[in-house]
Short mmCIF file of C-alpha atoms in Angstrom, two decimals:
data_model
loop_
_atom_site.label_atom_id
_atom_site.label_comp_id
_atom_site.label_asym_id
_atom_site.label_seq_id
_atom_site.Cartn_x
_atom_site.Cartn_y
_atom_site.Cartn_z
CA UNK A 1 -18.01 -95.15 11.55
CA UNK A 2 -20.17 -92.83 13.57
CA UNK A 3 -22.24 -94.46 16.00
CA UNK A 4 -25.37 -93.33 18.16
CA UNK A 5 -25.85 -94.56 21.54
CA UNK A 6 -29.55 -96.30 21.81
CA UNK A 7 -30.17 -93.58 25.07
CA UNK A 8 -29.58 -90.70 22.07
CA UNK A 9 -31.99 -92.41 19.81
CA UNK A 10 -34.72 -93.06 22.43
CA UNK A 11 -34.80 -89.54 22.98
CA UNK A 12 -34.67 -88.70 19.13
CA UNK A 13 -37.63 -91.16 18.45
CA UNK A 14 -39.73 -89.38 21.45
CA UNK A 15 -39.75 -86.23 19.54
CA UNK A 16 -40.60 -86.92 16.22
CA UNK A 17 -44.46 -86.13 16.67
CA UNK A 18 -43.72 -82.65 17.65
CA UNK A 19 -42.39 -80.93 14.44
CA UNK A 20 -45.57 -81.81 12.43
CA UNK A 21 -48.52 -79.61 14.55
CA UNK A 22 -49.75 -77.32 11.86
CA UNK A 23 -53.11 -75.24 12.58
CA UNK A 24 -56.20 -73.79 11.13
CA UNK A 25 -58.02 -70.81 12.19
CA UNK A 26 -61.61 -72.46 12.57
CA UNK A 27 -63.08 -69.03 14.45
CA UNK A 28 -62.55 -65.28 14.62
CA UNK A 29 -63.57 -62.95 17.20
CA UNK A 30 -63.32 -59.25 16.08
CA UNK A 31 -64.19 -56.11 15.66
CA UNK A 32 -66.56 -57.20 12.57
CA UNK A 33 -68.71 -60.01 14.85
CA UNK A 34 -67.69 -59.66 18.36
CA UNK A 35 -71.07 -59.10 20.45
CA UNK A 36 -73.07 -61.44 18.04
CA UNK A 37 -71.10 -64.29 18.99
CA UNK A 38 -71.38 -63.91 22.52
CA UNK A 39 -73.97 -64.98 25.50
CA UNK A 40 -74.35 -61.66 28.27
CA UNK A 41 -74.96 -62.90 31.20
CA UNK A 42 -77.62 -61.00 33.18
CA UNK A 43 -78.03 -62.89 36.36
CA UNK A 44 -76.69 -62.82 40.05
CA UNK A 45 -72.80 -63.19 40.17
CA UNK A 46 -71.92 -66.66 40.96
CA UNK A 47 -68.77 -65.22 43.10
CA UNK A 48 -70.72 -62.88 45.41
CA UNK A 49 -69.74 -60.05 43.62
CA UNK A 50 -70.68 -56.30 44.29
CA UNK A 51 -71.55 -56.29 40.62
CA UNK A 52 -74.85 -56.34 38.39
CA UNK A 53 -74.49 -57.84 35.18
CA UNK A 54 -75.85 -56.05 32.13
CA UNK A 55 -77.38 -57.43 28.98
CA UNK A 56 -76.49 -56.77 25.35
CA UNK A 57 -79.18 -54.05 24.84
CA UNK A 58 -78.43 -51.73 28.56
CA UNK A 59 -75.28 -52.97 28.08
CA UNK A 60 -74.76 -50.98 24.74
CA UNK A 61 -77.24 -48.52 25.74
CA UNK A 62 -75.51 -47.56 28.61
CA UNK A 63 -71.45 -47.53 26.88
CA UNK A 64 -70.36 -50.43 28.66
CA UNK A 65 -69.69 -52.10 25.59
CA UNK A 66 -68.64 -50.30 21.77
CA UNK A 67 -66.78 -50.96 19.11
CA UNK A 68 -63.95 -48.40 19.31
CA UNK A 69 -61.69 -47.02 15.82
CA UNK A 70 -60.72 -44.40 16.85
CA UNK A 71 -58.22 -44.95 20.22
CA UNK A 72 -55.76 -47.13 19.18
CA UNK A 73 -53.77 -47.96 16.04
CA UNK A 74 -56.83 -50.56 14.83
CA UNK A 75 -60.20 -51.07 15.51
CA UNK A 76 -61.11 -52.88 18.76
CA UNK A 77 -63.56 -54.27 20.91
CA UNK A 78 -64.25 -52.35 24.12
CA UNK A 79 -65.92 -53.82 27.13
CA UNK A 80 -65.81 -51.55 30.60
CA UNK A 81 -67.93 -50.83 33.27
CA UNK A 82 -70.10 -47.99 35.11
CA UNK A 83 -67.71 -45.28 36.04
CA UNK A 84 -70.24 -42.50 37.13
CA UNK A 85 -73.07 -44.02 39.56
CA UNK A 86 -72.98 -44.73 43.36
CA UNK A 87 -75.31 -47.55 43.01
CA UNK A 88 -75.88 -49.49 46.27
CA UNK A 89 -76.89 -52.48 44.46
CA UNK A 90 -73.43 -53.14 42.92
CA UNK A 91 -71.39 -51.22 39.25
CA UNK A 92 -72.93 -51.72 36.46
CA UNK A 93 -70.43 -54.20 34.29
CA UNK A 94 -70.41 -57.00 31.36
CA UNK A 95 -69.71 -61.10 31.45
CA UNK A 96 -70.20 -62.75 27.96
CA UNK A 97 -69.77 -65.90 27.47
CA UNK A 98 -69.17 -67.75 23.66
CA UNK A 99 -71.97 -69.03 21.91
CA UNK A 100 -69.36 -72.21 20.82
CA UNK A 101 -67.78 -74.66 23.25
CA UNK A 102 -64.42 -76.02 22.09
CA UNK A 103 -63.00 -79.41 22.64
CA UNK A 104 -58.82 -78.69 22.11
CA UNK A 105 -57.56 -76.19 19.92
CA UNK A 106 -55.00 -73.24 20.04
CA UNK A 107 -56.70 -69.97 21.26
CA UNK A 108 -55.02 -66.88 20.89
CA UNK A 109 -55.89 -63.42 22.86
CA UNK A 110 -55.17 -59.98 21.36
CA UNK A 111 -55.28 -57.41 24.01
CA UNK A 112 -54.65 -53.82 24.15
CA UNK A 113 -55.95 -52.90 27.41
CA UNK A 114 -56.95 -54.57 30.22
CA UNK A 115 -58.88 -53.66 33.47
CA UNK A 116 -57.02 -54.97 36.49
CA UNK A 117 -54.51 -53.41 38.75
CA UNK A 118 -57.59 -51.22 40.12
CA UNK A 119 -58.19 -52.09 44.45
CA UNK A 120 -61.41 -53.46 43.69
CA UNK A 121 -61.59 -55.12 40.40
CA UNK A 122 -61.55 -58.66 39.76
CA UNK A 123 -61.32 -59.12 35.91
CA UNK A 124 -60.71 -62.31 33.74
CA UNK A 125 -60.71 -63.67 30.52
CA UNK A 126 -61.04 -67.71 31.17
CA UNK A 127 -62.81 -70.55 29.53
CA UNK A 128 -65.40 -72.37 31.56
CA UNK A 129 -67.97 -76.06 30.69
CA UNK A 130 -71.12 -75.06 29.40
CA UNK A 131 -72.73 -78.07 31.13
CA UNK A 132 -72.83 -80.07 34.60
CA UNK A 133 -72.03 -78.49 38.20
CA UNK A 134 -69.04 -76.63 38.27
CA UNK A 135 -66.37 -77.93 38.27
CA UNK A 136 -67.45 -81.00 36.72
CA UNK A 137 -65.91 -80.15 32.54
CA UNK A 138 -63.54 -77.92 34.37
CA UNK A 139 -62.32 -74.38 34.36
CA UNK A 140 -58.78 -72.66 32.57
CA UNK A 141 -58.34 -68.93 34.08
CA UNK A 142 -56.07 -68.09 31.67
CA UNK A 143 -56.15 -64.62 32.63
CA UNK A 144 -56.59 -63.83 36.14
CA UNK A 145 -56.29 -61.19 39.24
CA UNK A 146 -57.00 -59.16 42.36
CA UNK A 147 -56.94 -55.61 43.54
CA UNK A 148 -53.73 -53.92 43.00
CA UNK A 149 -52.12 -56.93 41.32
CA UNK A 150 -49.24 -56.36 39.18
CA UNK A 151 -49.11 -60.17 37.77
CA UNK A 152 -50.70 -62.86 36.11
CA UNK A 153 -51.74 -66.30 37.46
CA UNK A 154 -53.28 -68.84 34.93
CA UNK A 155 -55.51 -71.49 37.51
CA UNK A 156 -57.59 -74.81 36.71
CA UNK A 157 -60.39 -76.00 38.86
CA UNK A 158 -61.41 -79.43 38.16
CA UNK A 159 -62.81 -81.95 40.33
CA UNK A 160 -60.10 -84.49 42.56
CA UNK A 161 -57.94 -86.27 40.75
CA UNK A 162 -55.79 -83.84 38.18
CA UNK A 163 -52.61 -82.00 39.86
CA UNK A 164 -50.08 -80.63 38.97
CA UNK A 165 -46.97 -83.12 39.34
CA UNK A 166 -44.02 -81.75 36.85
CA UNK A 167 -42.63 -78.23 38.21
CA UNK A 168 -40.47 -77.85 35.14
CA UNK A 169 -40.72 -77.12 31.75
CA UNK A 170 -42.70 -73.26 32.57
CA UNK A 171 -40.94 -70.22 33.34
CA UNK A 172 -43.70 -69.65 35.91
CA UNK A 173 -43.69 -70.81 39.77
CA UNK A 174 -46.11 -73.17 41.37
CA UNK A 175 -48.97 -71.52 44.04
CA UNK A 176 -50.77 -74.35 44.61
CA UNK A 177 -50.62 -78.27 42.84
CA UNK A 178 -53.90 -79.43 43.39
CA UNK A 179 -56.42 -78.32 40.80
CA UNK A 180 -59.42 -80.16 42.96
CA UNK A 181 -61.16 -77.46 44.25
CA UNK A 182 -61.89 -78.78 47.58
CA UNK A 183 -58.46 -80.06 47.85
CA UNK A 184 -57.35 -80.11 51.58
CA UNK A 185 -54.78 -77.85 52.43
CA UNK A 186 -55.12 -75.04 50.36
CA UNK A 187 -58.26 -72.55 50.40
CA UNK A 188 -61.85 -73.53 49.13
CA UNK A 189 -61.81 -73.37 45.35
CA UNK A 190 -58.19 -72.25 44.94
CA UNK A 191 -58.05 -74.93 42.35
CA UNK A 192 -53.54 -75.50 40.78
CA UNK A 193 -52.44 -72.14 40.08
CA UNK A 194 -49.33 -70.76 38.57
CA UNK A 195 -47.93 -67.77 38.58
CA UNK A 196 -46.46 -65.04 36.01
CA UNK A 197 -42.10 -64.86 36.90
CA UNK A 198 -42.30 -61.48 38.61
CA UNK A 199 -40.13 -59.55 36.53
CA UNK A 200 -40.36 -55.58 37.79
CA UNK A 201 -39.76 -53.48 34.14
CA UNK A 202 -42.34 -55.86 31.99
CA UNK A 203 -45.89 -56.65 34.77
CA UNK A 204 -48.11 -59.14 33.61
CA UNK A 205 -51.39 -57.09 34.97
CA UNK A 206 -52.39 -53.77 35.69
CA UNK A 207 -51.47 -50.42 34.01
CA UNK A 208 -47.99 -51.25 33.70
CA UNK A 209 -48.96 -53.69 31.11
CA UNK A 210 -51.24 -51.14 29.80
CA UNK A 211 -48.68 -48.95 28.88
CA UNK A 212 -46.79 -51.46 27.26
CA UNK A 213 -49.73 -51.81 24.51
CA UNK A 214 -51.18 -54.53 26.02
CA UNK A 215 -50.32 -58.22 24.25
CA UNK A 216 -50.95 -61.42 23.77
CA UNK A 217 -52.00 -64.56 25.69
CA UNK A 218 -52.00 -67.80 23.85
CA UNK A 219 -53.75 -71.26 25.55
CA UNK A 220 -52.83 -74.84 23.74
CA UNK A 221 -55.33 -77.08 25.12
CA UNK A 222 -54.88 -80.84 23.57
CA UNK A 223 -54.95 -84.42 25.17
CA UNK A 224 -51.58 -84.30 26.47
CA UNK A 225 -51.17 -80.85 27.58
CA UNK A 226 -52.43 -77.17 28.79
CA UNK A 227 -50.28 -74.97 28.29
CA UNK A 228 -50.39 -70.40 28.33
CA UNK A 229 -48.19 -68.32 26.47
CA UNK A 230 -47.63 -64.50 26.95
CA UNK A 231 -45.74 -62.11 24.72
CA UNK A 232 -45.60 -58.21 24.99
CA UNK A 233 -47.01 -56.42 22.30
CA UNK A 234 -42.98 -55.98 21.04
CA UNK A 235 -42.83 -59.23 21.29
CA UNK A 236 -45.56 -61.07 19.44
CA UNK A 237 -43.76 -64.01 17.43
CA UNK A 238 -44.50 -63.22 13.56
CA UNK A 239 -46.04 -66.39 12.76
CA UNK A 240 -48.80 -64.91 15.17
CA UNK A 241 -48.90 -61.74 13.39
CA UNK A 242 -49.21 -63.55 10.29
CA UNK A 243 -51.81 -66.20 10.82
CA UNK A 244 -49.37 -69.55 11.17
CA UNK A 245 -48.95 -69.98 14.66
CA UNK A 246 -46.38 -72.21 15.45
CA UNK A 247 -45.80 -72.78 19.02
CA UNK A 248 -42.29 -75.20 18.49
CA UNK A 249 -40.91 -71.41 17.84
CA UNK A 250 -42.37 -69.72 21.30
CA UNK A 251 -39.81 -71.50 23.67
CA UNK A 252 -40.97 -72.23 27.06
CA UNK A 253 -44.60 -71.61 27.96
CA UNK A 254 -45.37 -69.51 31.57
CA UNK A 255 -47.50 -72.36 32.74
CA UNK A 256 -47.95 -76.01 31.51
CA UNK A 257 -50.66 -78.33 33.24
CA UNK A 258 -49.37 -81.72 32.02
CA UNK A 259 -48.23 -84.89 34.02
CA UNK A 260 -50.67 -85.84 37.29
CA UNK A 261 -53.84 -84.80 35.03
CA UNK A 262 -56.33 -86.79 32.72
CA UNK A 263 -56.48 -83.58 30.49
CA UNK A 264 -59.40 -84.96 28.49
CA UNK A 265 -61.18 -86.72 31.62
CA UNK A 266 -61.15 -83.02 33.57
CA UNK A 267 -61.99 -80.25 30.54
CA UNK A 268 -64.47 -80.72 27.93
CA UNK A 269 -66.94 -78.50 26.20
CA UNK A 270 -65.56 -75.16 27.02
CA UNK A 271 -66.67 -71.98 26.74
CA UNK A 272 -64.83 -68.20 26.37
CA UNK A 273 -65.45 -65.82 29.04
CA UNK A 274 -64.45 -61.85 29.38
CA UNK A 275 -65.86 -60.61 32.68
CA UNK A 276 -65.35 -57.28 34.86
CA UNK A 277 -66.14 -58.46 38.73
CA UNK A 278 -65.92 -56.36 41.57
CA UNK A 279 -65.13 -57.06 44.98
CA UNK A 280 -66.67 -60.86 45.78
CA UNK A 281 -64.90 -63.93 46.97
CA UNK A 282 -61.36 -62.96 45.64
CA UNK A 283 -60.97 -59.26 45.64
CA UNK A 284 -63.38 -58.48 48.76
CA UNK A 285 -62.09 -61.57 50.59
CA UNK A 286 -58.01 -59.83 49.58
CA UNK A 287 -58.80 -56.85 50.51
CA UNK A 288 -57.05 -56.90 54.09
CA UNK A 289 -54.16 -58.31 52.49
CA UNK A 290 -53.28 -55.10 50.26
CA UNK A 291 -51.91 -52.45 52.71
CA UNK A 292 -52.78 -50.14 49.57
CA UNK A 293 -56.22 -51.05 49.26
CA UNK A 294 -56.96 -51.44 52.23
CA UNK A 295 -55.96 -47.91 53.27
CA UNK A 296 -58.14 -46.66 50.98
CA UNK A 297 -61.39 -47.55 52.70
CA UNK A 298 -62.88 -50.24 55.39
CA UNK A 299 -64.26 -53.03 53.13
CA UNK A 300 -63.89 -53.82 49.35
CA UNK A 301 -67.90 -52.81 48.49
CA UNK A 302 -67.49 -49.25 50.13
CA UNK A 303 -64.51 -48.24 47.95
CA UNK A 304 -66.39 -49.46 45.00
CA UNK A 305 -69.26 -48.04 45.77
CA UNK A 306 -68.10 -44.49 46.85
CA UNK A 307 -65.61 -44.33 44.29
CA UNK A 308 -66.76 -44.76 40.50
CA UNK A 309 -64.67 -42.28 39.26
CA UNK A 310 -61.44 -44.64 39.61
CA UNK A 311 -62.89 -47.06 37.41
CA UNK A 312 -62.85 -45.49 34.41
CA UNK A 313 -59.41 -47.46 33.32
CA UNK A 314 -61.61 -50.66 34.47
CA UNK A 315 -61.92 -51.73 30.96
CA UNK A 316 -60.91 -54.31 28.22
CA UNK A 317 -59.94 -53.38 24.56
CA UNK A 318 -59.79 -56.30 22.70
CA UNK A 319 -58.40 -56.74 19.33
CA UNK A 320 -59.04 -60.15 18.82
CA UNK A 321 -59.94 -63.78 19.75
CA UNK A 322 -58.79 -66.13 16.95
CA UNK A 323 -59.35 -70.20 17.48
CA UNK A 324 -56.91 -72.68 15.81
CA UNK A 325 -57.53 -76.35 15.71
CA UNK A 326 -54.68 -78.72 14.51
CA UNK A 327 -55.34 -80.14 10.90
CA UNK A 328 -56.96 -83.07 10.43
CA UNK A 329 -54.26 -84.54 8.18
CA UNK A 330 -51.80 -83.80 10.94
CA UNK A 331 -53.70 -85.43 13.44
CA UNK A 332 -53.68 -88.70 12.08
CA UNK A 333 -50.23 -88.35 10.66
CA UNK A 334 -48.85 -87.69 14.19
CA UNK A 335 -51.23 -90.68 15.39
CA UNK A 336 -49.33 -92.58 13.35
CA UNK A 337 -45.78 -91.54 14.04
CA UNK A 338 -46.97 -91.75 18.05
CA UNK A 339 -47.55 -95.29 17.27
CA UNK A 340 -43.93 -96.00 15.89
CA UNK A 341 -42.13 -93.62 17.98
CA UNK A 342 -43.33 -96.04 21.13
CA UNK A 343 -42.81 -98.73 18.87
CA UNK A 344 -39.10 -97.84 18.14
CA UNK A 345 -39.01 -96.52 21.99
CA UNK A 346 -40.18 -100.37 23.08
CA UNK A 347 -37.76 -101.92 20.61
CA UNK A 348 -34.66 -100.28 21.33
CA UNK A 349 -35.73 -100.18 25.62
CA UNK A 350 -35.33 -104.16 25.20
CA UNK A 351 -32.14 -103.95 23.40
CA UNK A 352 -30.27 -101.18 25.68
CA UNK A 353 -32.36 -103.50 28.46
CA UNK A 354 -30.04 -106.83 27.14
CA UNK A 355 -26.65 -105.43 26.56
CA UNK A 356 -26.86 -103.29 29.79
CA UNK A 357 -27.08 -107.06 31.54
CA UNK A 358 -24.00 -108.07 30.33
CA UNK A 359 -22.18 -105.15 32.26
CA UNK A 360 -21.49 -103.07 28.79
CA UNK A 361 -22.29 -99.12 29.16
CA UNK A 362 -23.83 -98.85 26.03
CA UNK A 363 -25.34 -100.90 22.90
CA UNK A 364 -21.81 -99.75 21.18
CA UNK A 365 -19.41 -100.67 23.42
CA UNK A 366 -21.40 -104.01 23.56
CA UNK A 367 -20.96 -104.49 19.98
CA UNK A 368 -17.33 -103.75 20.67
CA UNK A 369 -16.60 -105.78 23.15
CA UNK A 370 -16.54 -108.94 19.98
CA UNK A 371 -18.84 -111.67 19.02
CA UNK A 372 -18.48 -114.01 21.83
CA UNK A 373 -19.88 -111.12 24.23
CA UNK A 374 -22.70 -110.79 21.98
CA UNK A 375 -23.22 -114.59 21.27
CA UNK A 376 -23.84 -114.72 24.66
CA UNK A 377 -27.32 -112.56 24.64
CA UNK A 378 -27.99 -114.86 21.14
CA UNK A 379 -26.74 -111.58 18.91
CA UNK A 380 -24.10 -112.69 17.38
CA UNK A 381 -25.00 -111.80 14.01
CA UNK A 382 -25.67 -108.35 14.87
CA UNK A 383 -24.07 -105.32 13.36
CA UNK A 384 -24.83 -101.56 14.24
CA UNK A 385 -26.68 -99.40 11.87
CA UNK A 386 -27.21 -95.66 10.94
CA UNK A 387 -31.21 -95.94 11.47
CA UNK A 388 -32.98 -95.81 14.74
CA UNK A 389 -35.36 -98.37 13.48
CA UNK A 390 -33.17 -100.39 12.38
CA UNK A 391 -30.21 -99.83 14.78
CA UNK A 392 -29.30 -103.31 15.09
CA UNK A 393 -29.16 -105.62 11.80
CA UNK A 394 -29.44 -109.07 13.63
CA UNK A 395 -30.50 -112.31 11.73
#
């Protein structure tokens, strides 16, 4: 008879929620809709920024934003900034923000080009609360860097109480744990970052990436979980390509936020966010810190000012923004299966729990040790069987 040790079917019964996730796509952003779906924010950058924000109308008036078919292989959204003006008052560039907030879902980012890797530039494409004082809802940076970076980091700011406590199951490495942003010990507003496994022939940011054709960044955000993806452009997983997005095919994600955070207590009612900063608290407060920036003038505002001609790569091309939300009918199915997986879990805990007292190694070799071992624990009647929740048949 083939018998299963009640360790290998706790750990079966754990993952039987996970292979029933199937998603809907519940928004598009594209080519067709883009601009119309999105907020432009027109006011003073909230990160000190050497930056003015343009509306929709200068904005498209003045080429910072188009929709371009004719540059790459399909149409796409283009977003850059002022790459002609010495404008003491700050470059001209765009921050939208979505006209929807989102509570969970599975957001995917299409992206052919993106703007950083430029001494000066501080682009992102993040979700953000559309209520409260920030960071009260929260904050995901899901894309995210500096000057002359060359790779990702994915961030949270939330207020105390959410860290990150499990430094496994990511192929990225731990900056900084605590996603309070006032956290002592690490800088003001740093928030729990990770960053992108530096990996020299395939950067995560900048024009190496560029030249790669760009790719795509996916964020799961449920109860449980927040979690970033990244594949190449050669590397997109199919089901992506095709609409089904399955992410118990992607392997390990680059960052998960799980364990040490109340995800639903710390993020709610977010927002999407493309913006093109310049200078301000992260690249202007860097800017010592790159030798090769650095060199290049005094301070981060008098490069970008002086120099508008090395912005024209400052730009995003954006094929896409597609939102997925988990089924309904899944929901409540994995509810349910949740419910009898810790059931089963509970059941079989008190059982390995009993024989383990009796000095056995395992619920099997209990059974084998003979009746009068079991009779002792009041199981004598008990027989194994093939079914985890049923795995012993006592009277």
């Amino acid at each position: 008879m083939h018998k299963t040790s009640a360790l290998t079917l706790l750990a079966s019964t754990s993952l039987i929620p996970s292979t029933l996730a199937a998603y809907t796509l519940v928004e598009s952003y594209d080519p067709t809709n883009f601009f119309s779906k999105f907020h432009f924010w027109d006011k003073k950058d909230p990160t000190n920024g050497f930056v003015q924000y343009k509306p929709l109308r200068s904005a498209a008036e003045s080429g910072l934003i188009a929709i371009d078919t004719k540059s790459g292989t399909v149409p796409a959204i283009y977003i850059g900034v002022d790459h002609s003006t010495k404008d003491p008052a700050g470059r001209a560039s765009v921050r939208i923000s979505s006209k929807k907030s989102y509570n969970h879902g599975l957001f995917i980012f299409d992206i052919e080009h993106s703007p950083g890797g430029i001494c000066g530039t501080w682009p992102a494409f993040w979700m953000l609360s559309d209520g409260g004082k920030w960071p009260e809802g929260g904050e995901i940076d899901i894309f995210e860097g500096a000057n002359d970076d060359r790779h990702n980091k994915m961030t949270l700011h939330t207020t105390p109480g959410c860290t990150i406590q499990k430094m496994s199951g990511f192929s990225g490495k731990v900056d900084t744990p605590n996603c309070d942003v006032n956290a002592q010990g690490q800088g003001k507003n740093t928030g729990c970052g990770i960053k992108h496994p530096v990996v020299k022939t395939q950067e995560t940011f900048g024009q190496g990436m560029n030249k790669g054709g760009g790719g795509v960044w996916v964020t799961s955000w449920t109860s449980s979980q927040i979690s970033v993806y990244h594949f190449h452009r050669a590397q997109v997983p199919t089901d992506i390509n095709n609409g089904k997005p399955d992410p118990s095919k992607w392997g390990m994600p680059v960052a998960k936020f799980a364990e040490g955070c109340a995800i639903d207590k710390y993020f709610k009612n977010l927002n999407i966010i493309f913006n093109i900063a310049f200078c301000g608290d992260w690249a202007g407060g860097a800017w010592t810190q790159s030798k090769g920036c650095s060199a290049k003038a005094p301070t981060c505002q008098q490069y970008v000012q002086n120099n508008p001609q090395v912005f024209k790569d400052a730009y995003w091309m954006i094929r896409s923004v597609k939102v997925y939300q988990e089924d309904a009918g899944n929901q409540k199915q994995m509810q349910k299966m949740k419910m009898v997986g810790r059931g089963i879990q509970n059941w079989l805990s008190k059982r390995w729990q009993d024989f383990t007292e009796v000095g056995t190694e395992n619920v099997d070799q209990a059974w084998e040790q003979g009746p009068e071992t079991l009779e002792k624990r009041g199981f004598g009647d008990c027989k194994p069987s093939f079914l985890p929740f049923d795995y012993w048949n006592c009277r």
